Amino acid sequence: MTERIVLAYSGGLDTSVAIGWIGEAAGAEVIAVAVDVGQGGESLETIRQRALGCGAVEAYVADASDEFANEYCVPTLKANALYQGHYPLVSAISRPVIVKHLVKAAREFGATTVAHGCTGKGNDQVRFEVGIQTLGPDLKCIAPVRDLALTRDKAIAFAEEKGLPIETTKKNPYSIDQNVWGRAVETGYLEDIWNAPTKDIYDYTATPEFPPAPDEVTISFEAGVPVAIDGVKVTPLQAIKELNRRAGAQGVGRIDVVEDRLVGIKSREIYEAPGAMALITAHKHLEDITIEREQARFKAIVGQRWAELVYDGQWFSPLKRSLDAFIEDTQKYVSGDIRMTLHGGQAIVNGRRSDTSLYDFSLATYDTGDTFDQSQAKGFIELWGMSAKVASGRDIRVAGK
Ligand code: ARG
């Protein structure tokens, strides 16, 4: 029986050419798998037809946009996950859901190998292959660009020679990856890290320098999940889309960073994640009033570690699963409303309310109604500083010898 290979298919030039390229190199039949994670653009049916036109024996398209929002974006939001303090893991969280569908398709169509279009220099190859090893340990992985010498020039020549139904002339100098959680742009002009991004790079966000009138929005959460916007019930997918639109119009969520890739390279990336950044900001502010201090401090550490694990391709790992359990436990009381103003590139919270809040007006107030017993502060401070005071006494003693 001819070997069958499942290919992660985007509909673009490289993966379109990869269908025939792998077929020839490996003498295998190729099944193209396209996954909708809210990237927009062409319809899945158009992509499916192109895959078949390029020689795929089967083309499987999965509408995973709600699955992606519920099971990948929402956990990222609950973790307030920002890799290196900046990056909301746009591409990193899409790989595991794509992997899930690749492995499912491999089972369904009797494939022994999974192929993806990543190069050998990035994080995504790691995320795909570690994910596949975990969910389908019997499956092999190949990357035609990395393993079968499928360069851009060869891809164009191959497409023209075979008359593939794909445009080869449109020259985009950037490498772009996008989904409903955000958009990532790299390479070309941006590789000089002193070069400021030009306006044409952006798509999800408008220029914040010339914003429309301020937009005030109220986001309601239940146990850490966004459930309503301005009082209108929404699914997580709808919440992200609505805020992509409204925060995007105000230029919120533009990020320009040099980040540490897992493979040891520092690389420059431009992100736009208006919905994600507005949601994370609102969610964090709701946590500030609903999560107890020590739990909150520890959660920040857990969230950072969670972001590193996910960035590093460990979505399906035991540690990630354990951290998820901790984070989930912290979300029990993260319910209530956050009001924020979106304007000129910023999402600024200006009101919060929650039935499960820990904010106690009678403890906080400096006006009448104060129930805080200030006389207890003196003794508390004496004991709180005791340990450091004893140590500093020792330091003075030793230095004086
Ligand atoms: N640097 C990001 C990450 O590793 C995005 C990778 C894909 N970026 C791209 N422009 N194609 O998660």
Coordinates of N, CA, C and O in Angstrom, one line a residue, residues 206-306:
A206 N -5.6 49.9 13.7 CA -5.4 51.2 13.0 C -4.4 52.0 13.8 O -4.0 51.7 14.9
T207 N -3.8 53.0 13.1 CA -2.8 53.8 13.7 C -3.3 54.5 14.9 O -4.3 55.2 14.8
P208 N -2.6 54.3 16.1 CA -3.2 54.9 17.3 C -3.0 56.4 17.3 O -3.6 57.1 18.2
E209 N -2.1 57.0 16.4 CA -1.9 58.4 16.5 C -3.1 59.3 16.1 O -3.3 60.4 16.5
F210 N -4.0 58.7 15.3 CA -5.2 59.4 14.9 C -6.5 58.6 15.3 O -7.2 58.2 14.4
P211 N -6.7 58.5 16.6 CA -7.8 57.6 17.0 C -9.2 58.2 16.8 O -9.3 59.5 16.9
P212 N -10.2 57.4 16.6 CA -11.5 57.9 16.7 C -11.9 58.3 18.2 O -11.0 58.1 19.0
A213 N -13.0 58.8 18.4 CA -13.4 59.1 19.8 C -13.2 57.9 20.7 O -13.4 56.8 20.3
P214 N -12.9 58.2 22.0 CA -12.7 57.1 23.0 C -13.9 56.2 23.0 O -15.1 56.6 22.9
D215 N -13.6 54.9 23.2 CA -14.6 53.9 23.2 C -14.7 53.2 24.6 O -13.7 52.6 25.0
E216 N -15.8 53.4 25.3 CA -15.8 52.8 26.6 C -16.6 51.5 26.6 O -17.6 51.4 26.0
V217 N -15.9 50.4 27.1 CA -16.5 49.1 27.0 C -16.5 48.4 28.4 O -15.7 48.7 29.2
T218 N -17.6 47.7 28.7 CA -17.7 46.9 29.9 C -17.6 45.4 29.6 O -18.4 44.9 28.7
I219 N -16.6 44.8 30.1 CA -16.4 43.3 29.9 C -16.8 42.6 31.2 O -16.3 42.9 32.2
S220 N -17.7 41.6 31.0 CA -18.1 40.8 32.2 C -17.5 39.4 32.1 O -17.4 38.8 31.0
F221 N -17.0 39.0 33.3 CA -16.3 37.7 33.4 C -17.1 36.8 34.3 O -17.6 37.3 35.3
E222 N -17.0 35.5 34.1 CA -17.5 34.5 35.1 C -16.4 33.5 35.2 O -16.0 32.8 34.2
A223 N -15.9 33.3 36.4 CA -14.8 32.4 36.7 C -13.6 32.5 35.7 O -13.1 31.5 35.1
G224 N -13.3 33.8 35.4 CA -12.2 34.0 34.5 C -12.5 34.0 33.0 O -11.6 34.3 32.2
V225 N -13.7 33.7 32.6 CA -14.1 33.6 31.2 C -14.9 34.8 30.8 O -15.9 35.1 31.5
P226 N -14.6 35.5 29.7 CA -15.4 36.6 29.3 C -16.8 36.1 28.8 O -16.9 35.2 28.0
V227 N -17.9 36.6 29.4 CA -19.2 36.1 29.1 C -20.1 37.2 28.5 O -21.2 36.9 27.9
A228 N -19.8 38.5 28.7 CA -20.6 39.5 28.1 C -19.8 40.8 27.8 O -18.8 41.0 28.5
I229 N -20.3 41.5 26.7 CA -19.6 42.8 26.4 C -20.8 43.8 26.4 O -21.8 43.6 25.6
D230 N -20.6 44.8 27.2 CA -21.7 45.9 27.3 C -23.0 45.2 27.6 O -24.1 45.6 27.0
G231 N -23.0 44.2 28.4 CA -24.3 43.5 28.8 C -24.8 42.5 27.8 O -25.8 41.8 28.1
V232 N -24.2 42.4 26.7 CA -24.7 41.4 25.7 C -23.9 40.1 25.8 O -22.7 40.2 25.8
K233 N -24.6 39.0 26.0 CA -23.9 37.8 26.1 C -23.1 37.4 24.9 O -23.5 37.6 23.8
V234 N -21.9 36.9 25.2 CA -21.0 36.5 24.1 C -20.3 35.2 24.4 O -20.1 34.8 25.6
T235 N -19.9 34.4 23.4 CA -19.0 33.3 23.6 C -17.6 33.9 23.6 O -17.4 35.0 23.2
P236 N -16.6 33.1 24.1 CA -15.2 33.6 24.1 C -14.8 34.0 22.6 O -14.2 35.1 22.5
L237 N -15.2 33.3 21.6 CA -14.8 33.6 20.3 C -15.4 35.0 19.9 O -14.7 35.9 19.3
Q238 N -16.7 35.2 20.2 CA -17.3 36.5 19.9 C -16.7 37.6 20.7 O -16.5 38.7 20.2
A239 N -16.3 37.3 22.0 CA -15.7 38.4 22.8 C -14.3 38.8 22.1 O -14.0 40.0 22.0
I240 N -13.5 37.9 21.7 CA -12.2 38.2 21.1 C -12.4 39.0 19.8 O -11.8 40.0 19.6
K241 N -13.4 38.5 19.0 CA -13.6 39.2 17.7 C -14.1 40.6 17.9 O -13.7 41.5 17.2
E242 N -15.1 40.8 18.8 CA -15.6 42.1 19.1 C -14.5 43.0 19.6 O -14.5 44.2 19.2
L243 N -13.7 42.5 20.4 CA -12.6 43.4 21.0 C -11.5 43.6 20.0 O -10.8 44.6 20.0
N244 N -11.3 42.6 19.1 CA -10.3 42.9 18.0 C -10.8 44.1 17.2 O -10.0 44.9 16.8
R245 N -12.1 44.1 16.9 CA -12.7 45.2 16.1 C -12.5 46.5 16.9 O -12.0 47.5 16.4
R246 N -13.1 46.6 18.1 CA -13.1 47.8 18.8 C -11.8 48.3 19.4 O -11.4 49.5 19.2
A247 N -11.0 47.4 19.9 CA -9.7 47.8 20.4 C -8.7 48.0 19.2 O -7.9 48.9 19.2
G248 N -8.9 47.2 18.1 CA -8.1 47.4 16.9 C -8.3 48.8 16.3 O -7.4 49.4 15.8
A249 N -9.6 49.3 16.3 CA -9.9 50.6 15.7 C -9.1 51.7 16.5 O -8.9 52.8 15.9
Q250 N -8.8 51.4 17.8 CA -8.1 52.4 18.6 C -6.6 52.2 18.6 O -5.8 52.8 19.4
G251 N -6.1 51.2 17.8 CA -4.7 50.9 17.8 C -4.1 50.2 19.0 O -2.9 50.3 19.3
V252 N -5.0 49.6 19.8 CA -4.6 48.9 21.0 C -3.9 47.5 20.6 O -4.4 46.9 19.7
G253 N -2.8 47.2 21.3 CA -2.3 45.8 21.2 C -1.2 45.7 20.1 O -1.0 44.6 19.6
R254 N -0.5 46.8 19.8 CA 0.6 46.7 18.9 C 1.9 46.4 19.8 O 2.1 47.1 20.8
I255 N 2.6 45.4 19.4 CA 3.8 45.0 20.2 C 5.0 44.8 19.2 O 4.8 44.2 18.2
D256 N 6.1 45.4 19.6 CA 7.3 45.3 18.8 C 8.4 44.8 19.7 O 8.8 45.5 20.6
V257 N 8.9 43.5 19.5 CA 9.8 42.9 20.4 C 10.9 42.1 19.8 O 10.8 41.6 18.7
V258 N 12.0 42.0 20.5 CA 13.0 41.0 20.1 C 12.9 39.9 21.2 O 13.0 40.2 22.4
E259 N 12.6 38.7 20.8 CA 12.3 37.7 21.7 C 13.3 36.5 21.6 O 14.0 36.4 20.6
D260 N 13.4 35.7 22.7 CA 14.3 34.6 22.7 C 13.6 33.3 22.2 O 12.7 32.8 22.9
R261 N 14.0 32.9 21.0 CA 13.4 31.6 20.5 C 14.0 30.4 21.3 O 15.2 30.5 21.8
L262 N 13.3 29.3 21.3 CA 13.8 28.1 21.9 C 15.1 27.6 21.3 O 15.9 27.1 22.1
V263 N 15.3 27.8 20.0 CA 16.5 27.3 19.4 C 17.7 28.2 19.6 O 18.8 28.0 19.1
G264 N 17.6 29.2 20.5 CA 18.7 30.0 20.9 C 19.0 31.3 20.1 O 20.0 32.0 20.3
I265 N 18.1 31.6 19.2 CA 18.2 32.8 18.4 C 17.4 33.9 19.0 O 16.2 33.7 19.4
K266 N 17.9 35.1 19.0 CA 17.0 36.3 19.3 C 16.4 36.8 18.0 O 17.1 36.9 17.0
S267 N 15.1 37.0 18.0 CA 14.5 37.4 16.7 C 13.5 38.5 17.0 O 12.8 38.6 18.0
R268 N 13.3 39.4 16.0 CA 12.4 40.5 16.1 C 11.0 40.1 15.5 O 11.0 39.6 14.4
E269 N 10.0 40.5 16.2 CA 8.7 40.2 15.7 C 7.8 41.4 16.0 O 7.9 42.0 17.1
I270 N 6.8 41.6 15.1 CA 5.8 42.6 15.4 C 4.5 41.9 15.6 O 4.1 41.0 14.8
Y271 N 3.8 42.1 16.7 CA 2.5 41.5 16.9 C 1.4 42.5 17.0 O 1.7 43.7 17.3
E272 N 0.2 42.1 16.6 CA -0.9 42.9 16.9 C -1.9 42.0 17.5 O -2.3 40.9 16.9
A273 N -2.4 42.3 18.7 CA -3.3 41.5 19.4 C -4.3 42.4 20.2 O -4.3 42.4 21.4
P274 N -5.1 43.1 19.4 CA -6.0 44.1 20.2 C -7.0 43.4 21.1 O -7.1 43.8 22.3
G275 N -7.7 42.4 20.7 CA -8.6 41.7 21.5 C -7.9 41.0 22.7 O -8.4 41.1 23.8
A276 N -6.9 40.3 22.4 CA -6.1 39.6 23.4 C -5.6 40.5 24.5 O -5.8 40.3 25.7
M277 N -5.0 41.6 24.1 CA -4.4 42.6 25.1 C -5.5 43.3 25.9 O -5.3 43.5 27.1
A278 N -6.6 43.6 25.2 CA -7.7 44.3 26.0 C -8.3 43.3 27.0 O -8.5 43.6 28.2
L279 N -8.5 42.0 26.6 CA -9.0 41.0 27.5 C -8.0 40.7 28.7 O -8.5 40.6 29.8
I280 N -6.8 40.6 28.3 CA -5.8 40.3 29.4 C -5.8 41.4 30.4 O -5.7 41.2 31.6
T281 N -5.8 42.7 29.9 CA -5.8 43.8 30.8 C -7.0 43.8 31.7 O -6.9 44.0 33.0
A282 N -8.2 43.6 31.1 CA -9.4 43.6 31.9 C -9.4 42.4 32.9 O -9.7 42.6 34.1
H283 N -9.0 41.3 32.5 CA -9.0 40.1 33.3 C -8.0 40.3 34.5 O -8.3 39.9 35.7
K284 N -6.8 40.8 34.2 CA -5.9 41.0 35.3 C -6.4 42.0 36.4 O -6.3 41.8 37.6
H285 N -7.1 43.0 35.9 CA -7.7 44.0 36.9 C -8.8 43.4 37.7 O -9.0 43.8 38.9
L286 N -9.5 42.5 37.1 CA -10.6 41.8 37.9 C -9.9 40.8 38.9 O -10.4 40.7 40.1
E287 N -8.8 40.2 38.5 CA -8.1 39.4 39.5 C -7.6 40.2 40.6 O -7.6 39.7 41.8
D288 N -7.2 41.4 40.4 CA -6.6 42.3 41.4 C -7.6 42.5 42.6 O -7.2 42.7 43.7
I289 N -8.9 42.4 42.3 CA -9.9 42.6 43.4 C -10.5 41.3 43.9 O -11.1 41.3 44.9
T290 N -10.3 40.2 43.1 CA -10.9 38.9 43.5 C -10.0 37.8 44.0 O -10.5 36.8 44.6
I291 N -8.7 38.0 43.8 CA -7.8 36.9 44.2 C -7.0 37.4 45.4 O -6.5 38.6 45.4
E292 N -6.9 36.6 46.4 CA -6.2 36.9 47.6 C -4.7 37.2 47.3 O -4.1 36.6 46.4
R293 N -4.1 38.1 48.1 CA -2.8 38.5 47.8 C -1.7 37.5 47.6 O -1.0 37.5 46.6
E294 N -1.6 36.5 48.5 CA -0.5 35.5 48.3 C -0.7 34.6 47.1 O 0.2 34.2 46.4
Q295 N -2.0 34.3 46.9 CA -2.4 33.5 45.8 C -2.1 34.2 44.5 O -1.5 33.7 43.5
A296 N -2.4 35.5 44.5 CA -2.1 36.4 43.3 C -0.6 36.5 43.0 O -0.2 36.4 41.8
R297 N 0.2 36.7 44.0 CA 1.6 36.8 43.8 C 2.2 35.5 43.2 O 3.0 35.5 42.3
F298 N 1.7 34.4 43.8 CA 2.2 33.1 43.2 C 1.7 32.8 41.8 O 2.4 32.3 41.0
K299 N 0.5 33.3 41.6 CA -0.1 33.0 40.3 C 0.7 33.8 39.2 O 0.8 33.3 38.0
A300 N 1.2 34.9 39.5 CA 2.0 35.7 38.5 C 3.2 34.8 38.1 O 3.6 34.8 36.9
I301 N 3.8 34.2 39.1 CA 5.0 33.3 38.8 C 4.5 32.1 37.9 O 5.2 31.8 36.9
V302 N 3.4 31.5 38.3 CA 2.9 30.4 37.6 C 2.6 30.8 36.1 O 2.9 30.1 35.2
G303 N 2.0 32.0 36.0 CA 1.6 32.4 34.7 C 2.8 32.6 33.7 O 2.7 32.3 32.5
Q304 N 3.8 33.1 34.3 CA 5.1 33.3 33.6 C 5.7 32.0 33.1 O 6.1 31.8 32.0
R305 N 5.7 31.0 34.0 CA 6.2 29.7 33.7 C 5.3 29.0 32.7 O 5.8 28.4 31.8
W306 N 4.0 29.2 32.8 CA 3.1 28.6 31.9 C 3.4 29.2 30.5 O 3.4 28.4 29.5

